[in-house]
Amino acid sequence: MHDHKRKRRVERRVSTPAEQRPDSLPTDMIRRAGERLSWAAAIYAVTYTLAYGSSRLTPEFLEIWGGRAGVLPPDFIAVSFVLLGVITAVWARTAGPSPGTLLAVGPLFLIAGAAGIDAWLVWGHWEADMTWVGISWTAVWIVTFPLIVPNTPTRTLAAALVAASTVWVWYFIGVRNGGPPLSASLLVTIILPNYICAGIAVVGARVLYGLGRDIAAAREMGSYQLIGLLGEGGMGEVWKAKHKLLARPAAIKLIKSGGSRATQETTPGVLHRFEREVQATAQLRSPHTVEVYDYGLTEDHTFYYVMELLDGMNLEQLVAEHGPQPAERVVHVLLQVCHSLAEAHEKGLVHRDIKPANIFICRYGRDFDFVKVLDFGLVKQSGGSGNVKLTDVGSFAGTPAYTSPESASGEDVDQRTDVYSLGCVAFWLLAGRTVFESTSAVSMLMEHLSATPPAPSSCAELPVPEALDQLILDCLEKNPHDRPSEIWEVANRLRAVETSSSWHRGRMRAWWDRHVAPTHDVPTPSAPVSQVVPLPKEARTSVPR
């Protein structure tokens, strides 16, 4: 009986309507609301300073307060609300408040802001027979604020009613301090628009909040809900996600069919490639291949798969942010890549898009510099009936800077194409640049077909052992038969490389503690995920055997 009640409580919590849960809004939508709150608070502080300052310097203001010099009582009120705006602006900009905190602070700032606007009833005396035209700035503030920080209609209504009522507090304080009472008709003229605008604010909040819930619902992928976009490429996007019941975070890669006729005609082929990517990745068990949890297709034809969320960066980011890497670390990284590729090759799979952006280095549990190979989107079954062409003859699939000559020329490829690409990756890690530095994709492919690659040691700032230098050059041979034939051969030669120092766990941990704060990052898909470059006729030639 107890278990049954507990299950019902969990089900109610999971199925609570979105309008009752402020955190049901998309995280990125709330984050942008925080940025808007920062700007609104800053503008509030500046405007308040100008409005009070211009009034404070007038002879009428000094006459009201007896012509006294120095600090006056209303000065304390004005400074308090200016500081409130400044503090709120800085906090929203720098503190990175959680969605729950931001949605709780929003209504409070709405009320405090209205109180600051209505404080003129204290720091500026009025005449009993004064005339009033139009609505107050408080009413404008009440209507506008829900568009800055969206919230539930219930919270918005409560905060707007309190904000509309602050004028009463200041009015009675002003009367007690010598201000003349106003007629009932004038009070209604001043205050009634505040309550009308409070009702309008609720309508706007309901519309905006409903749109946010619709976005959140549209982002649900099976048992997962998308939280925020983390990266995008030519064919896919990667989102941070959370499971509806489990605490484990995840990353979701998705591709959505477009609305144009051309896109719809190519969608079956694209989805087929995407489905083969997840199936190919799911059958691999190497700890250095990104783990896939689930995949599916939504009602709007968005294909997605769920993979582990990683804490780190890809090798492209590593070198771009931290420069060329020492030989001992390069060997450590390449050996892990070899472990992933070896299993794929044993299963007859060729990755075909090995490049720095598709190799992720991360914290993994208690391990540092742990490598994950990503993006098997161009994977190909080598040999037999499983050999599926992904591009037409005369086109190239992959990334020009890291492609093999046989892939560039449109020939059939085997696992030695991954060996060549791995050599390009090793060159990048050691030298901080690509093997060839052409500015266009076509000229880059031409250089892979015919140009002699430089030795990494001739381009690297740090020492490169001779054995590692020669291994990379062997991997970059134009003729596949002249390269190491198996990825395990590359791994064995890497183990035999003697470096001046070792890349031990203490060095790894010190590097990560010094350079990378612990986060939950995600592998960013290569941009583009698949790059198709038409080749000129002179490039469509066979590589010499």
XYZ file of C-alpha atoms in Angstrom:
545
model
C 0.000 0.000 0.000
C 2.833 2.332 0.909
C 4.634 1.600 -2.376
C 1.459 2.228 -4.347
C 0.970 5.671 -2.734
C 4.618 6.526 -3.343
C 4.292 5.563 -7.012
C 1.211 7.779 -7.387
C 3.095 10.714 -5.852
C 5.920 10.232 -8.334
C 3.457 9.996 -11.235
C 1.710 13.189 -10.118
C 5.033 14.997 -9.844
C 6.091 13.892 -13.315
C 2.709 14.672 -14.891
C 2.123 18.000 -13.132
C 0.773 20.464 -15.714
C 3.441 22.781 -17.034
C 1.528 25.890 -16.011
C 1.976 24.825 -12.361
C 5.720 24.272 -12.695
C 7.760 27.430 -13.359
C 10.815 25.358 -14.258
C 8.948 23.804 -17.196
C 10.100 26.678 -19.400
C 13.107 25.877 -21.613
C 16.387 26.660 -19.851
C 17.729 28.750 -22.720
C 14.528 30.830 -22.683
C 14.984 31.503 -18.963
C 18.669 32.297 -19.505
C 17.749 34.953 -22.054
C 15.196 36.291 -19.556
C 18.057 36.704 -17.088
C 19.974 38.743 -19.647
C 16.901 40.920 -20.261
C 16.437 41.376 -16.508
C 20.026 42.590 -16.254
C 19.458 45.203 -18.955
C 16.068 46.243 -17.530
C 17.530 46.702 -14.034
C 20.439 48.744 -15.411
C 18.075 50.973 -17.413
C 15.862 51.311 -14.326
C 18.825 52.509 -12.233
C 19.975 55.029 -14.853
C 16.456 56.348 -15.517
C 15.733 56.663 -11.810
C 18.950 58.621 -11.295
C 18.133 61.017 -14.123
C 14.494 61.471 -13.072
C 15.258 62.103 -9.407
C 18.359 64.147 -10.156
C 16.527 66.494 -12.522
C 13.771 66.996 -9.922
C 16.193 67.302 -7.019
C 17.981 70.268 -8.600
C 14.868 72.354 -9.193
C 14.075 75.367 -6.934
C 10.569 74.005 -6.346
C 11.969 70.796 -4.823
C 14.239 72.736 -2.461
C 11.379 75.043 -1.541
C 9.166 72.095 -0.631
C 11.862 70.809 1.707
C 12.500 74.188 3.311
C 15.499 75.119 1.213
C 17.711 72.891 3.338
C 21.168 72.049 2.068
C 22.838 68.678 2.407
C 21.219 65.253 2.403
C 17.418 65.171 2.486
C 15.143 62.276 3.518
C 14.030 61.520 -0.076
C 17.672 61.147 -1.065
C 17.884 57.952 0.968
C 14.824 56.564 -0.807
C 16.178 57.430 -4.258
C 19.646 55.993 -3.556
C 18.072 52.782 -2.239
C 16.143 52.148 -5.455
C 19.091 53.071 -7.672
C 21.251 50.593 -5.747
C 18.496 47.997 -6.075
C 18.632 48.361 -9.866
C 22.442 48.213 -9.972
C 22.667 45.165 -7.693
C 19.962 43.311 -9.627
C 21.658 44.102 -12.949
C 25.054 42.853 -11.741
C 23.570 39.758 -10.105
C 21.547 38.730 -13.151
C 24.567 39.299 -15.424
C 27.335 37.630 -13.406
C 25.841 35.182 -10.903
C 24.254 32.850 -13.449
C 21.117 32.322 -11.320
C 19.272 29.046 -11.570
C 15.887 29.041 -13.349
C 14.035 28.648 -10.049
C 15.900 31.539 -8.439
C 15.399 33.802 -11.436
C 11.669 33.077 -11.596
C 11.389 33.844 -7.876
C 13.391 37.082 -8.053
C 11.501 38.376 -11.105
C 8.191 39.079 -9.308
C 10.055 40.631 -6.369
C 11.842 43.069 -8.658
C 8.530 43.877 -10.354
C 7.080 44.885 -6.963
C 10.197 46.758 -5.827
C 10.439 48.583 -9.147
C 6.833 49.729 -8.904
C 7.443 50.901 -5.350
C 10.386 52.947 -6.545
C 8.352 54.602 -9.282
C 5.537 55.489 -6.873
C 7.946 56.928 -4.301
C 7.405 60.398 -5.819
C 4.413 60.597 -3.461
C 6.979 60.952 -0.669
C 10.030 62.677 -2.142
C 7.895 65.120 -4.160
C 4.914 66.857 -2.507
C 1.767 67.404 -4.545
C -1.115 69.812 -4.683
C -4.610 68.824 -3.590
C -6.130 70.277 -6.759
C -3.535 68.800 -9.099
C -4.661 67.493 -12.484
C -3.692 64.093 -13.899
C -3.454 63.187 -17.562
C -2.675 59.692 -18.856
C -1.458 56.637 -17.006
C 1.452 56.436 -14.597
C 4.847 54.909 -15.339
C 3.928 52.246 -12.775
C 1.223 50.962 -15.108
C 3.703 50.810 -17.986
C 6.164 48.947 -15.751
C 3.523 46.392 -14.710
C 2.550 45.622 -18.313
C 6.112 45.462 -19.612
C 7.842 43.414 -16.929
C 6.213 39.995 -17.671
C 7.643 40.275 -21.179
C 11.121 40.671 -19.665
C 10.950 37.769 -17.202
C 8.132 35.335 -18.108
C 6.434 33.541 -15.263
C 3.304 31.583 -14.483
C 0.035 33.525 -14.808
C -0.643 32.940 -11.100
C 2.670 34.387 -9.969
C 2.372 37.242 -12.440
C -1.123 38.162 -11.197
C -0.055 38.129 -7.544
C 3.041 40.241 -8.180
C 1.194 42.669 -10.491
C -1.578 43.280 -7.938
C 0.959 43.967 -5.191
C 2.919 46.260 -7.551
C -0.282 48.131 -8.437
C -1.006 48.637 -4.717
C 2.339 50.112 -3.657
C 1.002 53.556 -4.566
C -1.402 53.317 -1.609
C 1.470 52.772 0.829
C 3.419 55.772 -0.419
C 0.274 57.933 -0.568
C -0.598 57.376 3.087
C 3.045 57.893 4.118
C 3.042 61.152 2.133
C -0.196 62.352 3.739
C 1.181 61.555 7.177
C 4.262 63.623 6.382
C 2.382 66.734 5.323
C 1.050 66.001 1.850
C -2.557 67.085 1.176
C -5.181 64.351 0.710
C -6.391 63.921 -2.852
C -10.014 63.670 -3.917
C -11.490 60.228 -4.460
C -11.977 60.882 -8.175
C -8.334 61.884 -8.611
C -7.138 58.834 -6.676
C -9.203 56.601 -8.959
C -7.780 58.381 -12.018
C -4.224 57.777 -10.805
C -4.531 54.273 -9.355
C -7.224 52.444 -11.378
C -5.018 52.107 -14.520
C -2.499 50.210 -12.403
C -5.015 47.463 -11.693
C -6.231 47.420 -15.284
C -2.644 46.975 -16.458
C -2.176 44.199 -13.884
C -4.939 42.289 -15.646
C -3.366 42.975 -19.042
C -0.025 41.733 -17.703
C -1.597 38.393 -16.784
C -2.942 37.972 -20.314
C 0.515 38.642 -21.750
C 2.129 36.303 -19.230
C -0.292 33.518 -20.129
C 0.429 33.874 -23.854
C 4.205 34.053 -23.421
C 4.300 31.264 -20.857
C 2.131 29.099 -23.056
C 4.545 29.566 -25.947
C 7.395 28.559 -23.660
C 5.577 25.392 -22.615
C 4.867 24.562 -26.235
C 8.570 24.918 -27.034
C 9.486 22.693 -24.095
C 6.946 20.066 -25.156
C 8.161 20.185 -28.747
C 11.689 19.509 -27.536
C 10.765 16.258 -25.826
C 12.461 13.274 -27.438
C 10.966 10.055 -26.156
C 11.808 9.869 -22.457
C 14.151 12.834 -22.714
C 13.598 16.570 -22.703
C 15.957 18.979 -24.448
C 17.433 21.620 -22.157
C 19.743 23.729 -24.307
C 21.528 23.748 -27.638
C 25.233 22.878 -27.308
C 26.413 22.645 -30.905
C 25.310 22.323 -34.496
C 26.739 21.252 -37.824
C 25.724 20.823 -41.422
C 23.525 17.786 -40.784
C 22.778 17.747 -37.088
C 22.428 19.504 -33.755
C 23.544 18.385 -30.310
C 21.460 19.293 -27.272
C 21.944 18.814 -23.568
C 19.054 16.738 -22.280
C 17.612 15.203 -19.160
C 15.648 12.020 -18.652
C 12.142 12.507 -17.290
C 12.717 10.031 -14.445
C 16.442 9.239 -14.240
C 19.010 11.648 -12.867
C 21.588 10.845 -15.524
C 22.226 13.720 -17.953
C 22.638 12.967 -21.633
C 23.367 14.522 -25.005
C 20.938 14.191 -27.897
C 21.962 14.461 -31.522
C 19.119 15.093 -33.930
C 18.409 15.822 -37.554
C 15.113 17.299 -38.741
C 13.600 17.027 -42.182
C 13.132 20.401 -43.857
C 10.091 21.849 -45.479
C 11.427 22.469 -48.971
C 10.824 20.030 -51.776
C 14.532 19.466 -52.330
C 15.061 18.698 -48.664
C 12.092 16.343 -48.549
C 13.426 14.430 -51.529
C 16.759 13.856 -49.836
C 15.351 13.196 -46.364
C 15.069 9.375 -46.727
C 18.760 9.112 -47.631
C 19.803 11.467 -44.852
C 17.724 9.635 -42.266
C 19.085 6.327 -43.502
C 22.635 7.589 -42.981
C 21.721 8.933 -39.553
C 20.109 5.649 -38.546
C 23.155 3.702 -39.688
C 25.324 6.032 -37.607
C 23.518 5.183 -34.393
C 23.331 1.475 -35.228
C 27.029 1.348 -36.066
C 27.956 3.199 -32.885
C 25.641 1.104 -30.707
C 27.275 -2.181 -31.704
C 30.732 -0.969 -30.608
C 31.808 -1.703 -27.043
C 35.184 0.012 -26.813
C 35.257 2.381 -23.821
C 36.798 4.904 -26.211
C 33.755 4.988 -28.503
C 30.959 7.314 -27.420
C 28.176 5.316 -25.766
C 24.679 5.396 -27.264
C 21.666 5.005 -24.963
C 18.643 5.228 -27.240
C 17.321 6.511 -30.563
C 14.009 7.159 -32.260
C 11.897 9.245 -34.619
C 9.424 11.890 -33.436
C 6.062 12.682 -34.992
C 7.513 15.659 -36.875
C 10.139 13.369 -38.481
C 12.995 14.446 -36.247
C 15.431 11.554 -35.961
C 17.425 11.563 -32.728
C 19.771 9.458 -30.710
C 20.807 9.787 -27.094
C 24.448 9.504 -26.076
C 26.496 10.032 -22.958
C 27.213 13.576 -21.844
C 30.948 14.245 -21.649
C 32.994 16.725 -19.659
C 35.824 18.102 -21.762
C 36.674 19.305 -25.277
C 37.478 17.966 -28.721
C 41.035 17.939 -30.064
C 40.332 20.862 -32.360
C 39.438 22.989 -29.344
C 42.365 21.575 -27.353
C 44.990 22.790 -29.823
C 43.159 26.008 -30.698
C 42.979 27.034 -27.028
C 46.125 25.462 -25.571
C 48.503 25.120 -28.504
C 50.525 22.135 -29.809
C 50.773 19.228 -27.400
C 53.851 17.375 -26.107
C 54.728 14.077 -27.777
C 54.004 11.981 -24.679
C 50.442 13.315 -24.493
C 49.919 12.832 -28.224
C 50.949 9.170 -27.913
C 48.599 8.730 -24.955
C 45.661 10.167 -26.937
C 46.369 8.310 -30.179
C 46.571 4.928 -28.429
C 43.008 5.403 -27.165
C 41.787 6.385 -30.619
C 43.434 3.229 -31.962
C 41.509 1.170 -29.393
C 38.185 2.526 -30.683
C 39.087 2.177 -34.369
C 40.497 -1.328 -33.923
C 37.142 -2.656 -32.764
C 35.319 -0.830 -35.564
C 37.722 -2.255 -38.164
C 37.336 -5.777 -36.751
C 33.597 -5.439 -37.338
C 34.234 -4.295 -40.914
C 33.420 -0.636 -40.193
C 35.452 2.272 -41.570
C 34.886 5.599 -39.825
C 35.898 7.793 -42.828
C 35.756 11.068 -40.880
C 38.525 10.865 -38.298
C 39.513 14.429 -37.441
C 40.197 16.502 -34.297
C 36.576 17.677 -34.025
C 35.418 14.051 -33.837
C 37.806 13.033 -31.055
C 36.753 14.172 -27.598
C 39.111 14.324 -24.608
C 37.493 14.473 -21.201
C 37.289 13.745 -17.531
C 35.648 10.346 -17.239
C 34.924 9.281 -13.682
C 38.336 9.329 -11.980
C 40.215 9.268 -15.287
C 41.723 12.266 -17.037
C 42.590 12.649 -20.720
C 40.083 9.917 -21.496
C 39.336 9.770 -25.229
C 35.987 9.223 -26.923
C 35.633 8.831 -30.702
C 32.455 10.454 -32.052
C 30.410 10.873 -35.197
C 30.206 7.617 -37.082
C 27.891 9.403 -39.516
C 30.030 8.494 -42.556
C 30.738 4.963 -41.373
C 30.946 2.393 -44.186
C 30.682 -1.367 -44.159
C 33.776 -2.597 -45.956
C 33.431 -5.429 -48.454
C 30.474 -7.578 -49.478
C 26.910 -6.475 -50.017
C 27.114 -4.074 -47.081
C 29.207 -1.647 -49.130
C 26.899 1.363 -49.392
C 27.912 4.432 -51.376
C 27.024 7.618 -49.497
C 27.852 10.062 -52.293
C 27.699 10.078 -56.038
C 30.754 9.486 -58.214
C 32.723 12.711 -58.572
C 31.934 13.938 -55.082
C 33.656 13.608 -51.739
C 32.257 12.903 -48.281
C 34.359 13.857 -45.302
C 36.558 16.762 -44.200
C 39.151 17.952 -46.760
C 41.947 18.711 -44.273
C 41.927 15.159 -42.903
C 40.878 13.008 -45.847
C 42.886 10.264 -47.512
C 43.964 10.439 -51.186
C 41.768 7.505 -52.151
C 38.740 9.110 -50.515
C 39.535 12.442 -52.204
C 39.654 10.775 -55.613
C 36.303 9.035 -55.071
C 37.725 5.511 -54.955
C 36.536 2.740 -52.693
C 38.166 2.890 -49.257
C 39.075 0.487 -46.488
C 40.428 0.817 -42.956
C 43.693 2.314 -44.233
C 41.807 5.545 -44.952
C 41.328 5.892 -41.182
C 45.074 5.291 -40.728
C 45.803 8.231 -43.043
C 43.321 10.492 -41.233
C 44.803 9.481 -37.894
C 48.195 10.600 -39.197
C 46.644 13.986 -40.036
C 45.236 14.221 -36.510
C 48.638 13.395 -34.990
C 50.204 16.113 -37.162
C 47.619 18.613 -35.915
C 48.300 17.761 -32.264
C 52.082 18.084 -32.602
C 52.363 21.033 -34.991
C 49.200 22.989 -34.215
C 48.329 23.156 -37.937
C 46.989 20.865 -40.627
C 49.311 18.860 -42.869
C 48.484 21.096 -45.837
C 47.348 24.684 -45.410
C 45.357 25.385 -48.553
C 42.576 27.926 -48.219
C 40.005 26.123 -50.395
C 38.553 22.638 -50.105
C 39.403 21.664 -53.693
C 43.051 22.743 -53.450
C 43.306 20.932 -50.110
C 42.089 17.728 -51.748
C 44.541 18.184 -54.595
C 47.416 18.450 -52.135
C 46.341 15.255 -50.398
C 46.402 13.612 -53.836
C 49.829 14.794 -54.973
C 51.813 16.963 -52.514
C 54.517 15.548 -50.221
C 53.633 16.138 -46.554
C 56.222 17.820 -44.313
C 57.618 15.979 -41.316
C 55.844 16.952 -38.073
C 59.215 17.665 -36.460
C 59.885 20.380 -39.063
C 56.697 22.251 -38.074
C 56.418 21.533 -34.346
C 57.570 23.863 -31.589
C 58.130 20.998 -29.130
C 60.502 18.036 -29.653
C 59.111 15.132 -31.701
C 60.772 11.711 -31.242
C 62.160 10.287 -34.461
C 60.066 7.113 -34.181
C 56.850 9.148 -33.847
C 57.901 11.432 -36.689
C 58.458 8.460 -38.998
C 55.225 6.724 -37.944
C 53.163 9.774 -38.883
C 54.898 10.073 -42.248
C 54.212 6.361 -42.880
C 50.533 6.922 -42.077
C 50.510 9.814 -44.596
C 51.760 7.750 -47.533
C 49.732 8.380 -50.702
C 49.555 4.709 -51.606
C 47.462 2.797 -49.054
C 49.730 -0.253 -49.487
C 52.660 1.774 -48.130
C 50.869 2.654 -44.892
C 50.489 0.469 -41.799
C 47.838 -2.030 -42.865
C 46.215 -2.489 -39.448
C 45.375 0.028 -36.762
C 46.935 -2.331 -34.231
C 50.235 -1.954 -36.073
C 49.961 1.792 -35.491
C 49.206 1.147 -31.807
C 52.194 -1.180 -31.385
C 54.529 1.368 -32.947
C 53.093 4.092 -30.699
C 53.856 1.989 -27.624
C 57.436 1.640 -28.799
C 57.949 5.422 -29.050
C 60.378 6.689 -26.408
C 59.608 10.175 -25.106
C 61.672 12.404 -22.837
C 59.021 12.156 -20.086
C 55.837 10.217 -19.371
C 52.299 11.523 -19.443
C 51.301 10.068 -16.080
C 48.100 10.552 -14.106
C 49.585 13.274 -11.919
C 50.424 15.420 -14.943
C 47.005 14.779 -16.451
C 45.173 15.809 -13.292
C 47.352 18.898 -12.841
C 46.651 19.970 -16.430
C 42.879 19.563 -16.081
C 42.766 21.292 -12.700
C 44.767 24.207 -14.082
C 43.075 24.678 -17.451
C 39.528 23.265 -17.348
C 36.869 23.855 -14.713
C 34.647 20.786 -14.154
C 31.557 21.093 -16.340
C 29.185 18.845 -18.229
C 30.102 19.666 -21.795
C 29.060 17.693 -24.816
C 30.665 16.556 -28.030
C 29.970 19.181 -30.653
C 29.195 17.734 -34.077
C 31.738 18.547 -36.712
C 30.800 21.580 -38.747
C 29.696 20.517 -41.193
C 28.903 16.956 -40.129
C 29.192 15.895 -43.738
C 30.875 18.092 -46.294
C 30.268 17.278 -49.945
C 32.695 18.924 -52.360
C 32.417 18.424 -56.137
C 35.813 17.561 -57.604
C 37.226 18.941 -60.860
C 37.815 16.405 -63.591
C 41.577 16.492 -63.127
C 41.133 15.356 -59.522
C 39.025 12.304 -60.411
C 41.956 10.050 -60.952
C 43.096 6.850 -59.386
C 45.764 6.910 -56.721
C 48.917 5.032 -57.858
C 49.098 1.548 -56.429
